[in-house]
Amino acid sequence: MTRLQRRTFLIGGLAGAGATLLSSGTAHAIAYPFTLGVASGEPAADGFVIWTRLAPSPLNADGLGGMSSASVTVEWQVADDQNFTQLARTGSVTAEQGSAHSVHVEVTGLQAGREYWYRFRAAGHISQVGRALTAPATGTSPALTMLFASCSHYEAGYFTAYRRMAEERPDLILHLGDYIYEGGAGSSGVRSHVPSTEISTLANYRVRHALYKRDVDLQAAHAIAPWAVVWDDHEVENNYANLVRNDTSPAGDFRARRAAAYKAYYEHMPLRAAQAPVNENMQLYRRLRWGSLATLHMLDTRQYRDDQACGDGTKVCAAADDPARTLTGAAQESWLLNGMGRHLGTWDLIGQQVFFAQKLASADGAKSMDSWDGYTANRRRLQQGWEAQGNTSTVVLTGDVHRSWASNLMADYTTQNRVIGTELVTTSITSGGDGNAAETGLSSLNPHVKFYKNQRGYVRTVTTPTQMTVDFRALDRVTVRDYPIKTVRSYVIQAGSPGLQAP
Ligand SMILES: [Fe+2]
């Protein structure tokens, strides 16, 4: 786009603002609509997704954000520089009420392996500026600085960890699930959920997403780097499995509830059209490539799983080892192994939700039925599959458990034979509150599990063709604003030699 076109955009912006003033009192005036910020995601070598949603009154109970039924044209710009003096791509898209006036633009035609800036304009208003990056070109392997996070309960604390993530200016951010929580307003948190009851309708899921997205710390993290997201359970309902609900409250058809939750999730995330929901389903597992350095296999461990064995919970349960039971579903299992078998990059990074390594809770063999320990045959097929096809730089990235953990993945957990991969479990952004830095969680029952910390934060990895350096980042408090971030444990993982090493 030329300098002249940029002038037109800016003058148009001013004219738009004037028009809003002139037409105030008419149905066409829209108050500042970018209250939920901007986001980018799904980086590829030639582009990425940019996202925003028009919502001048984001918490309106109807979930429509204060917008009328009218469609609104949203213009967008992607620039080479933060001041938008050199525009790389521009366009416009229509925001419609059927999508809660959210927009997902799949920008293409960009250069590989560099940063860009983007912004939107609608109804005379100009959005915040976001920073995005394209992935490196195939055949190149520049270092990747990545942060990953999970479990951001709005009531349990302030989103300081998101602010600190933004300050690190990473190349890529993963969110591994529990981006929102579905429960009603509690009484013990630092702030309260809206709506105040457990959400189960499309309007309520939209309002809940808007509540979270209004948070300025979360907005900063979205605006600094592209994200790749996958959900866990709380984006719909605690511990649901496929179309099996966890409990009977609130009453109603769970298929319709899941459809509403998936739709609202899609509307609020920087995802591609390939991920748009179809009825009650949504194709969320997918692959992202970071040049020839790393392949990100992003899993969905909720939508296709068999119901938790033996009534869920933590117990000794023979059904957990039934080879017919699955966490991923058969299609996703073969998709993962086939994709890893293509050896597209040095590293295979598996972004997923629930604890992957075996973790015995007691000497009698009790394990968590919601995690991979409840689906051990599925886990064994994956581990044996990637080992057999020579994936020697596999790192499983996990969320869910509100604690930091680091483990070696073993060919046989009982005999502790052969390390065949590494698992890094990020703690929560806020869930669980401040935590307890002195708490110990390691057990001689699980010698392959090397690190535990009960504090809030995230994980930073810096990946090169020869090694990954890992820093577990933590805050002392999240119930008080603005605590600093610090590294509480570091590891190195060598390419081709799985397992945790001292830095
Ligand atoms: Fe969680």
PDB file of N, CA and C in Angstrom, residues 240-245 254 258 262 281 302-307:
ATOM      1  N   TYR A 240     -15.685 -32.256  31.523  1.00  0.00           N
ATOM      2  CA  TYR A 240     -16.554 -32.930  30.555  1.00  0.00           C
ATOM      3  C   TYR A 240     -15.702 -33.815  29.647  1.00  0.00           C
ATOM      4  N   ALA A 241     -16.336 -34.783  29.013  1.00  0.00           N
ATOM      5  CA  ALA A 241     -15.659 -35.693  28.093  1.00  0.00           C
ATOM      6  C   ALA A 241     -16.534 -35.857  26.864  1.00  0.00           C
ATOM      7  N   ASN A 242     -16.073 -35.300  25.735  1.00  0.00           N
ATOM      8  CA  ASN A 242     -16.866 -35.368  24.496  1.00  0.00           C
ATOM      9  C   ASN A 242     -18.254 -34.800  24.773  1.00  0.00           C
ATOM     10  N   LEU A 243     -19.302 -35.598  24.640  1.00  0.00           N
ATOM     11  CA  LEU A 243     -20.649 -35.080  24.900  1.00  0.00           C
ATOM     12  C   LEU A 243     -21.198 -35.584  26.231  1.00  0.00           C
ATOM     13  N   VAL A 244     -20.290 -36.078  27.086  1.00  0.00           N
ATOM     14  CA  VAL A 244     -20.697 -36.531  28.418  1.00  0.00           C
ATOM     15  C   VAL A 244     -20.425 -35.403  29.399  1.00  0.00           C
ATOM     16  N   ARG A 245     -21.458 -34.929  30.025  1.00  0.00           N
ATOM     17  CA  ARG A 245     -21.297 -33.818  30.960  1.00  0.00           C
ATOM     18  C   ARG A 245     -20.846 -34.328  32.321  1.00  0.00           C
ATOM     19  N   PHE A 254     -26.724 -30.800  26.872  1.00  0.00           N
ATOM     20  CA  PHE A 254     -25.283 -30.538  26.885  1.00  0.00           C
ATOM     21  C   PHE A 254     -24.738 -30.340  25.477  1.00  0.00           C
ATOM     22  N   ARG A 258     -22.411 -27.249  24.657  1.00  0.00           N
ATOM     23  CA  ARG A 258     -21.064 -27.332  24.104  1.00  0.00           C
ATOM     24  C   ARG A 258     -20.973 -26.528  22.809  1.00  0.00           C
ATOM     25  N   TYR A 262     -18.262 -23.606  22.292  1.00  0.00           N
ATOM     26  CA  TYR A 262     -17.282 -23.657  21.204  1.00  0.00           C
ATOM     27  C   TYR A 262     -17.425 -22.429  20.304  1.00  0.00           C
ATOM     28  N   ASN A 281     -19.431 -29.278  17.001  1.00  0.00           N
ATOM     29  CA  ASN A 281     -18.041 -29.722  16.872  1.00  0.00           C
ATOM     30  C   ASN A 281     -17.133 -28.581  16.428  1.00  0.00           C
ATOM     31  N   ARG A 302     -10.195 -33.022  24.822  1.00  0.00           N
ATOM     32  CA  ARG A 302     -11.552 -33.004  25.404  1.00  0.00           C
ATOM     33  C   ARG A 302     -12.631 -33.520  24.477  1.00  0.00           C
ATOM     34  N   GLN A 303     -12.541 -33.149  23.192  1.00  0.00           N
ATOM     35  CA  GLN A 303     -13.683 -33.317  22.298  1.00  0.00           C
ATOM     36  C   GLN A 303     -13.908 -34.762  21.881  1.00  0.00           C
ATOM     37  N   TYR A 304     -12.877 -35.587  21.966  1.00  0.00           N
ATOM     38  CA  TYR A 304     -12.997 -36.946  21.416  1.00  0.00           C
ATOM     39  C   TYR A 304     -12.779 -38.031  22.467  1.00  0.00           C
ATOM     40  N   ARG A 305     -12.610 -37.628  23.723  1.00  0.00           N
ATOM     41  CA  ARG A 305     -12.213 -38.628  24.724  1.00  0.00           C
ATOM     42  C   ARG A 305     -13.385 -39.487  25.189  1.00  0.00           C
ATOM     43  N   ASP A 306     -13.036 -40.715  25.563  1.00  0.00           N
ATOM     44  CA  ASP A 306     -13.992 -41.534  26.303  1.00  0.00           C
ATOM     45  C   ASP A 306     -14.173 -40.927  27.692  1.00  0.00           C
ATOM     46  N   ASP A 307     -15.337 -41.182  28.267  1.00  0.00           N
ATOM     47  CA  ASP A 307     -15.623 -40.646  29.597  1.00  0.00           C
ATOM     48  C   ASP A 307     -14.553 -41.129  30.590  1.00  0.00           C
TER      49      ASP A 307
END
